[in-house]
Structure formats: C-alpha cells, structure tokens
Amino acid sequence: MNTLIRGGLTAIAAPRSYRIGIGAMKVAIAIIFLWIGALKFVPYEADSITPFVANSPVMSFFYEHPTEYKAHLTHEGELKPAERTWQAANRTYDFSTGLGTVELVIGGLTLAGLFSRRIGLVGAALAFATPFVTLSFLVTTPEAWVPALGDAQHGFPYLSGAGRLVLKDVALLAGAWLVLVDTARALLREDRSSAEIHQLRSPPSALLTDQAA
C-alpha cells in the first residue's frame, strides 16, 4: 500500500472523521423526517399514503372507509374536488396531520441529538422503530409491486414507485441504529467518567471510619 493511499485511509479512519459521519447521519435522518413530516400536512401527500394506510392491519381503522380507497385515488399534482371531499370524509387528512406531527417530533428530537445526547437517544430510538412499520407495507400494500397489466415483469420482486419509496427505509433503519449505538456508548462513557470523578472526590472509607471514631 503506497503512502498516498495509506494517508487517505488514515484520514478517513480518524476519530474526527467518524464524529463528522455520525453528525451527518443525524442531520440526514432529521431532514427526512422533518421534510416528509411537513408534507403530511399537504393534501397531495395525504392522498398518496392512502393505499399504505388502508391496507395496513394496524392503521386501517384510522380511516372511515378503508376498503373503498381505490376509486378515489388521484395522481400527484392532480386536483379533483370530488375526491378531495371523499378523502376528507374518510379522515385521510386528519390521520396524515397526526402522522406528520409524529414525524416532525422524531426529526426534531434526532436533530437535537447534536446538542443533547439524552434527547437524541429518544429521537434515534423512534427513528429506528419507524422503518419497521414502513417496511411492513411491502407485505400489506398491493400497490408496492408492479401490477399485472400485460408485462411479464410484475409482482415480486418488481417494486413499483410506491415500493421503491418504501424500500429506502432499509437505509434509514441502519443509519438510525448506528446513531443509537453511538449515543448509547457516549452516555455510558459519561456515566463511567462521572462515577470515577465522584469516587476520587469521596474520602476513603478508612478515613471516614477514623473520623467517626
């Protein structure tokens, strides 16, 4: 291995480089949750998640008419007042607002991890848990796979646009886990350091015994 390559690898492997990477991962996770969470307050985004929620055994009860969603779907950027009225009656927008609020909280807590490890630990834990729900949509949502419309490539493993959107959460899951592990290690180091400092400041037990006598 020549000197130039070794020098580059040394710089990449340096503790500072690692810290930058973890910080960047926190920011990246926060951007995803904050941006997409904010979009949940907009009707087009609320409409787009309808198939995922309507087919989910743990979420469908939030909708008024989950089995009727297919007749009321719209394309992104398309305005159909009648379908918007149906979606409002279906509680599509109420649920999306609630979900968006949760995502904004997760994004904020994760971003706060740049300044407070304890707050960041909560955000990282929630960011790690969320993809398990999202990835379950690959099992429950028919729209996650290319439909059988004549082409030979349909169904598993041919992800549709919706399926490809869901699959990204694999990276989010791994990234959140790295942040969670790093934060836990840092908190344990802080705890050990505090215990050691407390022990050094405390008088020896023998001295305490003599003083008591």
PDB file of C-alpha atoms in Angstrom:
ATOM      1  CA  MET A   1       0.000   0.000   0.000  1.00  0.00           C
ATOM      2  CA  ASN A   2       1.582   3.294  -1.076  1.00  0.00           C
ATOM      3  CA  THR A   3       1.923   6.368   1.139  1.00  0.00           C
ATOM      4  CA  LEU A   4      -0.841   8.355  -0.570  1.00  0.00           C
ATOM      5  CA  ILE A   5      -3.468   5.630  -0.166  1.00  0.00           C
ATOM      6  CA  ARG A   6      -2.375   4.963   3.407  1.00  0.00           C
ATOM      7  CA  GLY A   7      -2.649   8.668   4.217  1.00  0.00           C
ATOM      8  CA  GLY A   8      -6.136   8.838   2.721  1.00  0.00           C
ATOM      9  CA  LEU A   9      -7.302   5.804   4.649  1.00  0.00           C
ATOM     10  CA  THR A  10      -5.823   7.194   7.860  1.00  0.00           C
ATOM     11  CA  ALA A  11      -7.735  10.447   7.393  1.00  0.00           C
ATOM     12  CA  ILE A  12     -10.974   8.592   6.719  1.00  0.00           C
ATOM     13  CA  ALA A  13     -10.471   6.314   9.735  1.00  0.00           C
ATOM     14  CA  ALA A  14      -9.642   9.163  12.127  1.00  0.00           C
ATOM     15  CA  PRO A  15     -11.921   9.718  15.167  1.00  0.00           C
ATOM     16  CA  ARG A  16     -12.830  13.188  13.896  1.00  0.00           C
ATOM     17  CA  SER A  17     -13.962  11.731  10.591  1.00  0.00           C
ATOM     18  CA  TYR A  18     -16.130   9.242  12.465  1.00  0.00           C
ATOM     19  CA  ARG A  19     -17.701  12.019  14.528  1.00  0.00           C
ATOM     20  CA  ILE A  20     -18.459  14.005  11.368  1.00  0.00           C
ATOM     21  CA  GLY A  21     -20.101  10.929   9.861  1.00  0.00           C
ATOM     22  CA  ILE A  22     -22.328  10.339  12.891  1.00  0.00           C
ATOM     23  CA  GLY A  23     -23.296  14.011  12.986  1.00  0.00           C
ATOM     24  CA  ALA A  24     -24.090  13.964   9.284  1.00  0.00           C
ATOM     25  CA  MET A  25     -26.231  10.865   9.776  1.00  0.00           C
ATOM     26  CA  LYS A  26     -28.235  12.641  12.492  1.00  0.00           C
ATOM     27  CA  VAL A  27     -28.793  15.596  10.172  1.00  0.00           C
ATOM     28  CA  ALA A  28     -29.769  13.302   7.272  1.00  0.00           C
ATOM     29  CA  ILE A  29     -32.305  11.408   9.395  1.00  0.00           C
ATOM     30  CA  ALA A  30     -33.707  14.693  10.692  1.00  0.00           C
ATOM     31  CA  ILE A  31     -34.075  16.091   7.167  1.00  0.00           C
ATOM     32  CA  ILE A  32     -36.032  13.024   6.051  1.00  0.00           C
ATOM     33  CA  PHE A  33     -38.450  13.159   8.975  1.00  0.00           C
ATOM     34  CA  LEU A  34     -38.824  16.945   9.056  1.00  0.00           C
ATOM     35  CA  TRP A  35     -39.348  17.376   5.310  1.00  0.00           C
ATOM     36  CA  ILE A  36     -41.656  14.428   4.743  1.00  0.00           C
ATOM     37  CA  GLY A  37     -43.420  15.122   8.037  1.00  0.00           C
ATOM     38  CA  ALA A  38     -44.169  18.688   6.941  1.00  0.00           C
ATOM     39  CA  LEU A  39     -45.528  17.413   3.615  1.00  0.00           C
ATOM     40  CA  LYS A  40     -48.048  15.262   5.501  1.00  0.00           C
ATOM     41  CA  PHE A  41     -49.986  18.488   6.140  1.00  0.00           C
ATOM     42  CA  VAL A  42     -50.480  18.937   2.364  1.00  0.00           C
ATOM     43  CA  PRO A  43     -53.427  17.128   0.695  1.00  0.00           C
ATOM     44  CA  TYR A  44     -51.446  15.538  -2.159  1.00  0.00           C
ATOM     45  CA  GLU A  45     -49.105  13.763   0.261  1.00  0.00           C
ATOM     46  CA  ALA A  46     -52.009  12.649   2.434  1.00  0.00           C
ATOM     47  CA  ASP A  47     -53.708  11.238  -0.677  1.00  0.00           C
ATOM     48  CA  SER A  48     -50.558   9.388  -1.724  1.00  0.00           C
ATOM     49  CA  ILE A  49     -50.259   7.397   1.506  1.00  0.00           C
ATOM     50  CA  THR A  50     -53.888   6.219   1.338  1.00  0.00           C
ATOM     51  CA  PRO A  51     -53.088   2.732  -0.105  1.00  0.00           C
ATOM     52  CA  PHE A  52     -50.476   2.091   2.594  1.00  0.00           C
ATOM     53  CA  VAL A  53     -52.760   3.051   5.470  1.00  0.00           C
ATOM     54  CA  ALA A  54     -55.932   1.475   4.033  1.00  0.00           C
ATOM     55  CA  ASN A  55     -54.221  -1.929   3.647  1.00  0.00           C
ATOM     56  CA  SER A  56     -52.381  -1.891   6.961  1.00  0.00           C
ATOM     57  CA  PRO A  57     -53.968  -4.129   9.625  1.00  0.00           C
ATOM     58  CA  VAL A  58     -52.699  -1.764  12.348  1.00  0.00           C
ATOM     59  CA  MET A  59     -53.630   1.531  10.671  1.00  0.00           C
ATOM     60  CA  SER A  60     -56.726   0.978   8.533  1.00  0.00           C
ATOM     61  CA  PHE A  61     -59.071   1.674  11.450  1.00  0.00           C
ATOM     62  CA  PHE A  62     -57.996   5.338  11.294  1.00  0.00           C
ATOM     63  CA  TYR A  63     -59.910   5.636   8.009  1.00  0.00           C
ATOM     64  CA  GLU A  64     -63.687   5.778   7.750  1.00  0.00           C
ATOM     65  CA  HIS A  65     -63.897   3.728   4.534  1.00  0.00           C
ATOM     66  CA  PRO A  66     -60.547   1.928   4.060  1.00  0.00           C
ATOM     67  CA  THR A  67     -61.877  -0.655   1.581  1.00  0.00           C
ATOM     68  CA  GLU A  68     -63.174   1.988  -0.857  1.00  0.00           C
ATOM     69  CA  TYR A  69     -59.950   3.933  -1.400  1.00  0.00           C
ATOM     70  CA  LYS A  70     -59.114   2.659  -4.912  1.00  0.00           C
ATOM     71  CA  ALA A  71     -61.992   4.503  -6.561  1.00  0.00           C
ATOM     72  CA  HIS A  72     -60.813   7.809  -5.096  1.00  0.00           C
ATOM     73  CA  LEU A  73     -57.066   7.833  -5.772  1.00  0.00           C
ATOM     74  CA  THR A  74     -55.562  10.792  -7.631  1.00  0.00           C
ATOM     75  CA  HIS A  75     -52.177  11.385  -9.251  1.00  0.00           C
ATOM     76  CA  GLU A  76     -49.736  13.774  -7.593  1.00  0.00           C
ATOM     77  CA  GLY A  77     -50.436  17.295  -8.840  1.00  0.00           C
ATOM     78  CA  GLU A  78     -53.961  16.361  -9.927  1.00  0.00           C
ATOM     79  CA  LEU A  79     -56.890  18.247  -8.385  1.00  0.00           C
ATOM     80  CA  LYS A  80     -60.256  16.506  -8.204  1.00  0.00           C
ATOM     81  CA  PRO A  81     -62.546  18.337  -5.768  1.00  0.00           C
ATOM     82  CA  ALA A  82     -64.933  15.383  -5.502  1.00  0.00           C
ATOM     83  CA  GLU A  83     -62.111  13.049  -4.481  1.00  0.00           C
ATOM     84  CA  ARG A  84     -60.751  15.606  -2.006  1.00  0.00           C
ATOM     85  CA  THR A  85     -64.215  15.734  -0.441  1.00  0.00           C
ATOM     86  CA  TRP A  86     -64.281  11.949  -0.143  1.00  0.00           C
ATOM     87  CA  GLN A  87     -60.793  11.881   1.366  1.00  0.00           C
ATOM     88  CA  ALA A  88     -61.828  14.471   3.938  1.00  0.00           C
ATOM     89  CA  ALA A  89     -64.833  12.346   4.921  1.00  0.00           C
ATOM     90  CA  ASN A  90     -62.548   9.314   5.037  1.00  0.00           C
ATOM     91  CA  ARG A  91     -60.403  11.112   7.679  1.00  0.00           C
ATOM     92  CA  THR A  92     -57.426  10.854   5.313  1.00  0.00           C
ATOM     93  CA  TYR A  93     -56.258  14.369   6.135  1.00  0.00           C
ATOM     94  CA  ASP A  94     -56.820  14.074   9.876  1.00  0.00           C
ATOM     95  CA  PHE A  95     -54.686  10.930  10.024  1.00  0.00           C
ATOM     96  CA  SER A  96     -51.991  12.448   7.801  1.00  0.00           C
ATOM     97  CA  THR A  97     -51.794  15.532  10.028  1.00  0.00           C
ATOM     98  CA  GLY A  98     -51.326  13.321  13.083  1.00  0.00           C
ATOM     99  CA  LEU A  99     -48.678  11.242  11.345  1.00  0.00           C
ATOM    100  CA  GLY A 100     -46.895  14.363  10.145  1.00  0.00           C
ATOM    101  CA  THR A 101     -46.805  15.710  13.680  1.00  0.00           C
ATOM    102  CA  VAL A 102     -45.200  12.489  14.931  1.00  0.00           C
ATOM    103  CA  GLU A 103     -42.586  12.621  12.153  1.00  0.00           C
ATOM    104  CA  LEU A 104     -41.779  16.257  12.930  1.00  0.00           C
ATOM    105  CA  VAL A 105     -41.237  15.342  16.586  1.00  0.00           C
ATOM    106  CA  ILE A 106     -38.931  12.460  15.641  1.00  0.00           C
ATOM    107  CA  GLY A 107     -36.960  14.688  13.288  1.00  0.00           C
ATOM    108  CA  GLY A 108     -36.653  17.411  15.915  1.00  0.00           C
ATOM    109  CA  LEU A 109     -35.515  15.005  18.628  1.00  0.00           C
ATOM    110  CA  THR A 110     -32.942  13.439  16.308  1.00  0.00           C
ATOM    111  CA  LEU A 111     -31.578  16.840  15.318  1.00  0.00           C
ATOM    112  CA  ALA A 112     -31.436  17.854  18.982  1.00  0.00           C
ATOM    113  CA  GLY A 113     -29.071  14.910  19.436  1.00  0.00           C
ATOM    114  CA  LEU A 114     -26.329  17.161  18.046  1.00  0.00           C
ATOM    115  CA  PHE A 115     -26.536  19.115  21.313  1.00  0.00           C
ATOM    116  CA  SER A 116     -28.075  16.716  23.854  1.00  0.00           C
ATOM    117  CA  ARG A 117     -27.297  13.008  23.816  1.00  0.00           C
ATOM    118  CA  ARG A 118     -30.210  12.112  26.075  1.00  0.00           C
ATOM    119  CA  ILE A 119     -32.758  13.833  23.867  1.00  0.00           C
ATOM    120  CA  GLY A 120     -31.036  12.448  20.786  1.00  0.00           C
ATOM    121  CA  LEU A 121     -31.252   8.925  22.212  1.00  0.00           C
ATOM    122  CA  VAL A 122     -35.054   9.177  22.237  1.00  0.00           C
ATOM    123  CA  GLY A 123     -35.074  10.510  18.685  1.00  0.00           C
ATOM    124  CA  ALA A 124     -32.725   7.790  17.432  1.00  0.00           C
ATOM    125  CA  ALA A 125     -34.823   5.078  19.102  1.00  0.00           C
ATOM    126  CA  LEU A 126     -38.000   6.373  17.466  1.00  0.00           C
ATOM    127  CA  ALA A 127     -36.242   6.800  14.119  1.00  0.00           C
ATOM    128  CA  PHE A 128     -35.065   3.190  14.380  1.00  0.00           C
ATOM    129  CA  ALA A 129     -38.538   1.867  15.242  1.00  0.00           C
ATOM    130  CA  THR A 130     -40.415   3.734  12.496  1.00  0.00           C
ATOM    131  CA  PRO A 131     -38.950   1.856   9.479  1.00  0.00           C
ATOM    132  CA  PHE A 132     -40.281  -1.450  10.815  1.00  0.00           C
ATOM    133  CA  VAL A 133     -43.792  -0.081  10.331  1.00  0.00           C
ATOM    134  CA  THR A 134     -42.980   1.421   6.936  1.00  0.00           C
ATOM    135  CA  LEU A 135     -41.265  -1.712   5.610  1.00  0.00           C
ATOM    136  CA  SER A 136     -44.288  -3.788   6.604  1.00  0.00           C
ATOM    137  CA  PHE A 137     -46.120  -2.010   3.764  1.00  0.00           C
ATOM    138  CA  LEU A 138     -44.164  -4.181   1.319  1.00  0.00           C
ATOM    139  CA  VAL A 139     -46.177  -7.103   2.667  1.00  0.00           C
ATOM    140  CA  THR A 140     -49.568  -5.452   3.131  1.00  0.00           C
ATOM    141  CA  THR A 141     -49.813  -2.997   0.197  1.00  0.00           C
ATOM    142  CA  PRO A 142     -50.575  -4.373  -3.289  1.00  0.00           C
ATOM    143  CA  GLU A 143     -49.579  -1.016  -4.830  1.00  0.00           C
ATOM    144  CA  ALA A 144     -45.992  -1.578  -3.665  1.00  0.00           C
ATOM    145  CA  TRP A 145     -45.499  -4.017  -6.560  1.00  0.00           C
ATOM    146  CA  VAL A 146     -45.856  -3.639 -10.320  1.00  0.00           C
ATOM    147  CA  PRO A 147     -49.420  -4.679 -11.238  1.00  0.00           C
ATOM    148  CA  ALA A 148     -50.188  -7.386 -13.788  1.00  0.00           C
ATOM    149  CA  LEU A 149     -51.197  -5.205 -16.745  1.00  0.00           C
ATOM    150  CA  GLY A 150     -49.718  -7.301 -19.538  1.00  0.00           C
ATOM    151  CA  ASP A 151     -45.968  -7.027 -18.986  1.00  0.00           C
ATOM    152  CA  ALA A 152     -44.183 -10.187 -17.886  1.00  0.00           C
ATOM    153  CA  GLN A 153     -42.435  -8.329 -15.068  1.00  0.00           C
ATOM    154  CA  HIS A 154     -44.986  -7.816 -12.301  1.00  0.00           C
ATOM    155  CA  GLY A 155     -45.413  -8.720  -8.656  1.00  0.00           C
ATOM    156  CA  PHE A 156     -42.423  -9.719  -6.530  1.00  0.00           C
ATOM    157  CA  PRO A 157     -39.571  -8.719  -6.872  1.00  0.00           C
ATOM    158  CA  TYR A 158     -40.628  -5.858  -9.186  1.00  0.00           C
ATOM    159  CA  LEU A 159     -41.128  -2.840  -6.968  1.00  0.00           C
ATOM    160  CA  SER A 160     -43.433  -0.084  -8.157  1.00  0.00           C
ATOM    161  CA  GLY A 161     -42.721   3.585  -7.489  1.00  0.00           C
ATOM    162  CA  ALA A 162     -44.505   3.246  -4.160  1.00  0.00           C
ATOM    163  CA  GLY A 163     -42.490   0.149  -3.301  1.00  0.00           C
ATOM    164  CA  ARG A 164     -39.199   1.812  -4.151  1.00  0.00           C
ATOM    165  CA  LEU A 165     -40.165   4.701  -1.882  1.00  0.00           C
ATOM    166  CA  VAL A 166     -40.731   2.280   0.986  1.00  0.00           C
ATOM    167  CA  LEU A 167     -37.508   0.334   0.383  1.00  0.00           C
ATOM    168  CA  LYS A 168     -35.407   3.414   1.197  1.00  0.00           C
ATOM    169  CA  ASP A 169     -36.281   2.855   4.849  1.00  0.00           C
ATOM    170  CA  VAL A 170     -33.776  -0.012   4.930  1.00  0.00           C
ATOM    171  CA  ALA A 171     -31.021   2.633   4.870  1.00  0.00           C
ATOM    172  CA  LEU A 172     -32.916   4.740   7.417  1.00  0.00           C
ATOM    173  CA  LEU A 173     -33.148   1.718   9.698  1.00  0.00           C
ATOM    174  CA  ALA A 174     -29.406   1.051   9.512  1.00  0.00           C
ATOM    175  CA  GLY A 175     -28.494   4.728   9.935  1.00  0.00           C
ATOM    176  CA  ALA A 176     -30.735   5.159  12.967  1.00  0.00           C
ATOM    177  CA  TRP A 177     -29.194   2.058  14.542  1.00  0.00           C
ATOM    178  CA  LEU A 178     -25.667   3.470  14.127  1.00  0.00           C
ATOM    179  CA  VAL A 179     -26.728   6.734  15.764  1.00  0.00           C
ATOM    180  CA  LEU A 180     -28.466   4.827  18.554  1.00  0.00           C
ATOM    181  CA  VAL A 181     -25.371   2.699  19.267  1.00  0.00           C
ATOM    182  CA  ASP A 182     -23.029   5.693  19.184  1.00  0.00           C
ATOM    183  CA  THR A 183     -25.274   7.689  21.524  1.00  0.00           C
ATOM    184  CA  ALA A 184     -25.598   4.791  23.963  1.00  0.00           C
ATOM    185  CA  ARG A 185     -21.812   4.346  24.055  1.00  0.00           C
ATOM    186  CA  ALA A 186     -21.272   8.049  24.667  1.00  0.00           C
ATOM    187  CA  LEU A 187     -23.780   8.104  27.533  1.00  0.00           C
ATOM    188  CA  LEU A 188     -22.140   5.057  29.122  1.00  0.00           C
ATOM    189  CA  ARG A 189     -18.731   6.772  28.881  1.00  0.00           C
ATOM    190  CA  GLU A 190     -20.176   9.861  30.546  1.00  0.00           C
ATOM    191  CA  ASP A 191     -21.654   7.733  33.313  1.00  0.00           C
ATOM    192  CA  ARG A 192     -18.349   5.939  33.958  1.00  0.00           C
ATOM    193  CA  SER A 193     -16.459   9.233  33.997  1.00  0.00           C
ATOM    194  CA  SER A 194     -18.920  10.756  36.462  1.00  0.00           C
ATOM    195  CA  ALA A 195     -18.635   7.704  38.724  1.00  0.00           C
ATOM    196  CA  GLU A 196     -14.829   7.870  38.653  1.00  0.00           C
ATOM    197  CA  ILE A 197     -14.810  11.593  39.448  1.00  0.00           C
ATOM    198  CA  HIS A 198     -17.249  11.039  42.313  1.00  0.00           C
ATOM    199  CA  GLN A 199     -15.065   8.235  43.649  1.00  0.00           C
ATOM    200  CA  LEU A 200     -11.924  10.416  43.523  1.00  0.00           C
ATOM    201  CA  ARG A 201     -13.667  13.240  45.352  1.00  0.00           C
ATOM    202  CA  SER A 202     -15.069  10.972  48.060  1.00  0.00           C
ATOM    203  CA  PRO A 203     -12.853  10.413  51.180  1.00  0.00           C
ATOM    204  CA  PRO A 204     -11.509   6.875  51.685  1.00  0.00           C
ATOM    205  CA  SER A 205     -13.722   4.638  53.800  1.00  0.00           C
ATOM    206  CA  ALA A 206     -10.917   4.130  56.308  1.00  0.00           C
ATOM    207  CA  LEU A 207     -10.632   7.851  56.839  1.00  0.00           C
ATOM    208  CA  LEU A 208     -14.356   8.070  57.348  1.00  0.00           C
ATOM    209  CA  THR A 209     -14.129   5.300  59.955  1.00  0.00           C
ATOM    210  CA  ASP A 210     -11.327   7.109  61.823  1.00  0.00           C
ATOM    211  CA  GLN A 211     -13.257  10.348  61.755  1.00  0.00           C
ATOM    212  CA  ALA A 212     -16.322   8.597  63.121  1.00  0.00           C
ATOM    213  CA  ALA A 213     -14.257   7.101  65.957  1.00  0.00           C
TER     214      ALA A 213
END
